[in-house]
Amino acid sequence: MVYLTRVEHFNAAHKLYNAKWSEEENKAVFGKCCNPHFHGHNFDLFVTVKGEPDADTGFVMNAHVLSKIMKQEICDRFDHKNLNMDVEYFKDVQPSSENFVKVIWQILEPLITDCELHCIKLMETPRIYVEYYGE
Ligand code: NI
């Protein structure tokens, strides 16, 4: 089994805030992430697929095709968007990177047909990233 990863980049804004809590509780849990006027992230998206290399191409999947799918389905959809306000799914769900990778998995999984989707990794900052394996 061989794993192939493609990386794409986009920017998006969000705010982590729980309306059921007081301002103090929100600040204690979310810190600056609950600032009322949102904040942005430069997201790096790593999508890993797995399979056996094709006999003719030597590819698990054509990396250009994977890039095109990631750009069309994820970057074009979320780049320069406000996740809280522009994405229907996040109206009732906290727009954390943890929840975001699950959304990205649901969009991409049906589109990976030549091999299998293995992992969605989303880097929120150089020091924080989340990974989802579809479980
Ligand atoms: Ni944030």
PDB file of C-alpha atoms and ligand atoms in Angstrom:
ATOM      1  CA  MET A   1       0.000   0.000   0.000  1.00  0.00           C
ATOM      2  CA  VAL A   2       1.371   3.396  -1.000  1.00  0.00           C
ATOM      3  CA  TYR A   3       0.254   6.729   0.417  1.00  0.00           C
ATOM      4  CA  LEU A   4       0.161   9.886  -1.704  1.00  0.00           C
ATOM      5  CA  THR A   5      -0.334  13.346  -0.209  1.00  0.00           C
ATOM      6  CA  ARG A   6      -1.203  16.580  -1.966  1.00  0.00           C
ATOM      7  CA  VAL A   7      -1.090  19.969  -0.221  1.00  0.00           C
ATOM      8  CA  GLU A   8      -3.251  22.971  -1.062  1.00  0.00           C
ATOM      9  CA  HIS A   9      -3.738  26.300   0.681  1.00  0.00           C
ATOM     10  CA  PHE A  10      -6.626  28.608   1.505  1.00  0.00           C
ATOM     11  CA  ASN A  11      -7.581  31.321   3.975  1.00  0.00           C
ATOM     12  CA  ALA A  12     -10.740  31.479   6.050  1.00  0.00           C
ATOM     13  CA  ALA A  13     -12.096  33.302   9.071  1.00  0.00           C
ATOM     14  CA  HIS A  14     -13.973  31.968  12.052  1.00  0.00           C
ATOM     15  CA  LYS A  15     -14.854  32.577  15.664  1.00  0.00           C
ATOM     16  CA  LEU A  16     -15.262  29.975  18.381  1.00  0.00           C
ATOM     17  CA  TYR A  17     -18.114  30.968  20.653  1.00  0.00           C
ATOM     18  CA  ASN A  18     -20.750  29.060  22.592  1.00  0.00           C
ATOM     19  CA  ALA A  19     -23.988  31.026  22.945  1.00  0.00           C
ATOM     20  CA  LYS A  20     -25.026  28.845  25.904  1.00  0.00           C
ATOM     21  CA  TRP A  21     -22.131  30.205  27.969  1.00  0.00           C
ATOM     22  CA  SER A  22     -21.394  33.602  29.552  1.00  0.00           C
ATOM     23  CA  GLU A  23     -18.762  35.943  28.081  1.00  0.00           C
ATOM     24  CA  GLU A  24     -16.405  34.911  30.911  1.00  0.00           C
ATOM     25  CA  GLU A  25     -16.829  31.199  30.217  1.00  0.00           C
ATOM     26  CA  ASN A  26     -16.260  31.760  26.488  1.00  0.00           C
ATOM     27  CA  LYS A  27     -13.085  33.748  27.180  1.00  0.00           C
ATOM     28  CA  ALA A  28     -11.838  31.114  29.637  1.00  0.00           C
ATOM     29  CA  VAL A  29     -12.241  28.290  27.076  1.00  0.00           C
ATOM     30  CA  PHE A  30     -11.631  29.987  23.721  1.00  0.00           C
ATOM     31  CA  GLY A  31      -9.387  32.951  24.637  1.00  0.00           C
ATOM     32  CA  LYS A  32      -8.771  35.233  21.653  1.00  0.00           C
ATOM     33  CA  CYS A  33     -10.584  32.725  19.421  1.00  0.00           C
ATOM     34  CA  CYS A  34     -13.941  34.095  20.652  1.00  0.00           C
ATOM     35  CA  ASN A  35     -13.176  37.722  19.748  1.00  0.00           C
ATOM     36  CA  PRO A  36     -16.477  39.078  18.373  1.00  0.00           C
ATOM     37  CA  HIS A  37     -15.093  40.285  15.046  1.00  0.00           C
ATOM     38  CA  PHE A  38     -13.640  36.926  13.975  1.00  0.00           C
ATOM     39  CA  HIS A  39     -10.043  36.089  13.022  1.00  0.00           C
ATOM     40  CA  GLY A  40      -8.395  34.461  10.034  1.00  0.00           C
ATOM     41  CA  HIS A  41      -6.222  31.427   9.445  1.00  0.00           C
ATOM     42  CA  ASN A  42      -3.878  30.472   6.620  1.00  0.00           C
ATOM     43  CA  PHE A  43      -4.916  26.861   6.303  1.00  0.00           C
ATOM     44  CA  ASP A  44      -2.706  24.218   4.716  1.00  0.00           C
ATOM     45  CA  LEU A  45      -4.779  21.248   3.645  1.00  0.00           C
ATOM     46  CA  PHE A  46      -3.059  17.859   3.296  1.00  0.00           C
ATOM     47  CA  VAL A  47      -5.099  15.160   1.583  1.00  0.00           C
ATOM     48  CA  THR A  48      -3.641  11.638   1.644  1.00  0.00           C
ATOM     49  CA  VAL A  49      -4.927   8.826  -0.548  1.00  0.00           C
ATOM     50  CA  LYS A  50      -3.801   5.198  -0.525  1.00  0.00           C
ATOM     51  CA  GLY A  51      -3.645   2.329  -2.977  1.00  0.00           C
ATOM     52  CA  GLU A  52      -1.350   0.260  -5.165  1.00  0.00           C
ATOM     53  CA  PRO A  53       0.497   2.070  -7.968  1.00  0.00           C
ATOM     54  CA  ASP A  54      -1.173   1.552 -11.348  1.00  0.00           C
ATOM     55  CA  ALA A  55       0.752  -0.745 -13.716  1.00  0.00           C
ATOM     56  CA  ASP A  56       0.693   1.767 -16.593  1.00  0.00           C
ATOM     57  CA  THR A  57       1.156   5.123 -14.816  1.00  0.00           C
ATOM     58  CA  GLY A  58       2.950   4.092 -11.637  1.00  0.00           C
ATOM     59  CA  PHE A  59       0.534   6.412  -9.811  1.00  0.00           C
ATOM     60  CA  VAL A  60      -1.704   5.677  -6.830  1.00  0.00           C
ATOM     61  CA  MET A  61      -3.711   8.615  -8.166  1.00  0.00           C
ATOM     62  CA  ASN A  62      -2.829  11.401 -10.564  1.00  0.00           C
ATOM     63  CA  ALA A  63      -1.641  14.193  -8.227  1.00  0.00           C
ATOM     64  CA  HIS A  64      -2.871  16.843 -10.684  1.00  0.00           C
ATOM     65  CA  VAL A  65      -6.363  15.373 -10.573  1.00  0.00           C
ATOM     66  CA  LEU A  66      -6.249  15.309  -6.769  1.00  0.00           C
ATOM     67  CA  SER A  67      -5.086  18.937  -6.757  1.00  0.00           C
ATOM     68  CA  LYS A  68      -7.933  19.929  -9.088  1.00  0.00           C
ATOM     69  CA  ILE A  69     -10.517  18.222  -6.860  1.00  0.00           C
ATOM     70  CA  MET A  70      -9.094  19.898  -3.736  1.00  0.00           C
ATOM     71  CA  LYS A  71      -9.056  23.325  -5.386  1.00  0.00           C
ATOM     72  CA  GLN A  72     -12.541  23.052  -6.882  1.00  0.00           C
ATOM     73  CA  GLU A  73     -14.308  21.414  -3.957  1.00  0.00           C
ATOM     74  CA  ILE A  74     -12.495  22.863  -0.947  1.00  0.00           C
ATOM     75  CA  CYS A  75     -10.405  25.932  -1.776  1.00  0.00           C
ATOM     76  CA  ASP A  76     -12.945  27.532  -4.121  1.00  0.00           C
ATOM     77  CA  ARG A  77     -15.733  26.790  -1.626  1.00  0.00           C
ATOM     78  CA  PHE A  78     -14.028  28.018   1.568  1.00  0.00           C
ATOM     79  CA  ASP A  79     -11.251  30.431   0.529  1.00  0.00           C
ATOM     80  CA  HIS A  80     -11.765  33.932   1.974  1.00  0.00           C
ATOM     81  CA  LYS A  81     -15.021  32.817   3.574  1.00  0.00           C
ATOM     82  CA  ASN A  82     -16.305  33.325   7.075  1.00  0.00           C
ATOM     83  CA  LEU A  83     -16.961  29.784   8.293  1.00  0.00           C
ATOM     84  CA  ASN A  84     -19.529  30.876  10.904  1.00  0.00           C
ATOM     85  CA  MET A  85     -21.560  33.046   8.539  1.00  0.00           C
ATOM     86  CA  ASP A  86     -21.000  31.605   5.048  1.00  0.00           C
ATOM     87  CA  VAL A  87     -21.120  27.854   5.687  1.00  0.00           C
ATOM     88  CA  GLU A  88     -24.569  26.430   6.415  1.00  0.00           C
ATOM     89  CA  TYR A  89     -23.183  23.406   8.298  1.00  0.00           C
ATOM     90  CA  PHE A  90     -21.463  25.645  10.857  1.00  0.00           C
ATOM     91  CA  LYS A  91     -24.641  27.518  11.787  1.00  0.00           C
ATOM     92  CA  ASP A  92     -25.170  24.929  14.541  1.00  0.00           C
ATOM     93  CA  VAL A  93     -21.735  23.311  14.759  1.00  0.00           C
ATOM     94  CA  GLN A  94     -18.591  24.889  16.205  1.00  0.00           C
ATOM     95  CA  PRO A  95     -16.329  25.833  13.234  1.00  0.00           C
ATOM     96  CA  SER A  96     -13.216  24.342  14.828  1.00  0.00           C
ATOM     97  CA  SER A  97     -10.544  22.681  12.707  1.00  0.00           C
ATOM     98  CA  GLU A  98     -11.621  19.397  14.318  1.00  0.00           C
ATOM     99  CA  ASN A  99     -15.115  19.746  12.855  1.00  0.00           C
ATOM    100  CA  PHE A 100     -13.793  21.263   9.628  1.00  0.00           C
ATOM    101  CA  VAL A 101     -11.750  18.155   8.695  1.00  0.00           C
ATOM    102  CA  LYS A 102     -14.886  16.031   9.030  1.00  0.00           C
ATOM    103  CA  VAL A 103     -16.738  18.346   6.625  1.00  0.00           C
ATOM    104  CA  ILE A 104     -13.828  18.181   4.171  1.00  0.00           C
ATOM    105  CA  TRP A 105     -13.784  14.364   4.397  1.00  0.00           C
ATOM    106  CA  GLN A 106     -17.503  14.163   3.585  1.00  0.00           C
ATOM    107  CA  ILE A 107     -17.041  16.354   0.510  1.00  0.00           C
ATOM    108  CA  LEU A 108     -13.935  14.603  -0.852  1.00  0.00           C
ATOM    109  CA  GLU A 109     -14.532  10.955   0.013  1.00  0.00           C
ATOM    110  CA  PRO A 110     -17.117  10.274  -2.745  1.00  0.00           C
ATOM    111  CA  LEU A 111     -14.872  11.996  -5.320  1.00  0.00           C
ATOM    112  CA  ILE A 112     -11.821   9.761  -4.776  1.00  0.00           C
ATOM    113  CA  THR A 113     -12.708   6.855  -7.030  1.00  0.00           C
ATOM    114  CA  ASP A 114      -9.409   5.424  -8.334  1.00  0.00           C
ATOM    115  CA  CYS A 115      -8.095   4.667  -4.843  1.00  0.00           C
ATOM    116  CA  GLU A 116      -9.078   5.273  -1.224  1.00  0.00           C
ATOM    117  CA  LEU A 117      -9.101   8.439   0.859  1.00  0.00           C
ATOM    118  CA  HIS A 118      -6.828   7.873   3.862  1.00  0.00           C
ATOM    119  CA  CYS A 119      -6.438  11.124   5.796  1.00  0.00           C
ATOM    120  CA  ILE A 120      -7.449  14.761   5.865  1.00  0.00           C
ATOM    121  CA  LYS A 121      -4.927  16.904   7.694  1.00  0.00           C
ATOM    122  CA  LEU A 122      -5.564  20.581   8.269  1.00  0.00           C
ATOM    123  CA  MET A 123      -2.864  22.904   9.584  1.00  0.00           C
ATOM    124  CA  GLU A 124      -4.435  25.856  11.327  1.00  0.00           C
ATOM    125  CA  THR A 125      -1.138  27.383  12.459  1.00  0.00           C
ATOM    126  CA  PRO A 126       2.461  26.161  12.149  1.00  0.00           C
ATOM    127  CA  ARG A 127       1.992  24.663  15.623  1.00  0.00           C
ATOM    128  CA  ILE A 128      -1.531  23.229  15.466  1.00  0.00           C
ATOM    129  CA  TYR A 129      -2.966  20.702  13.076  1.00  0.00           C
ATOM    130  CA  VAL A 130      -5.763  18.145  13.140  1.00  0.00           C
ATOM    131  CA  GLU A 131      -6.092  14.845  11.293  1.00  0.00           C
ATOM    132  CA  TYR A 132      -9.146  12.761  10.395  1.00  0.00           C
ATOM    133  CA  TYR A 133      -9.170   9.190   9.102  1.00  0.00           C
ATOM    134  CA  GLY A 134     -12.913   8.831   8.553  1.00  0.00           C
ATOM    135  CA  GLU A 135     -13.597   6.930  11.782  1.00  0.00           C
TER     136      GLU A 135
HETATM  137 NI    NI B   1      -9.044  30.221  15.106  1.00  0.00          NI
END
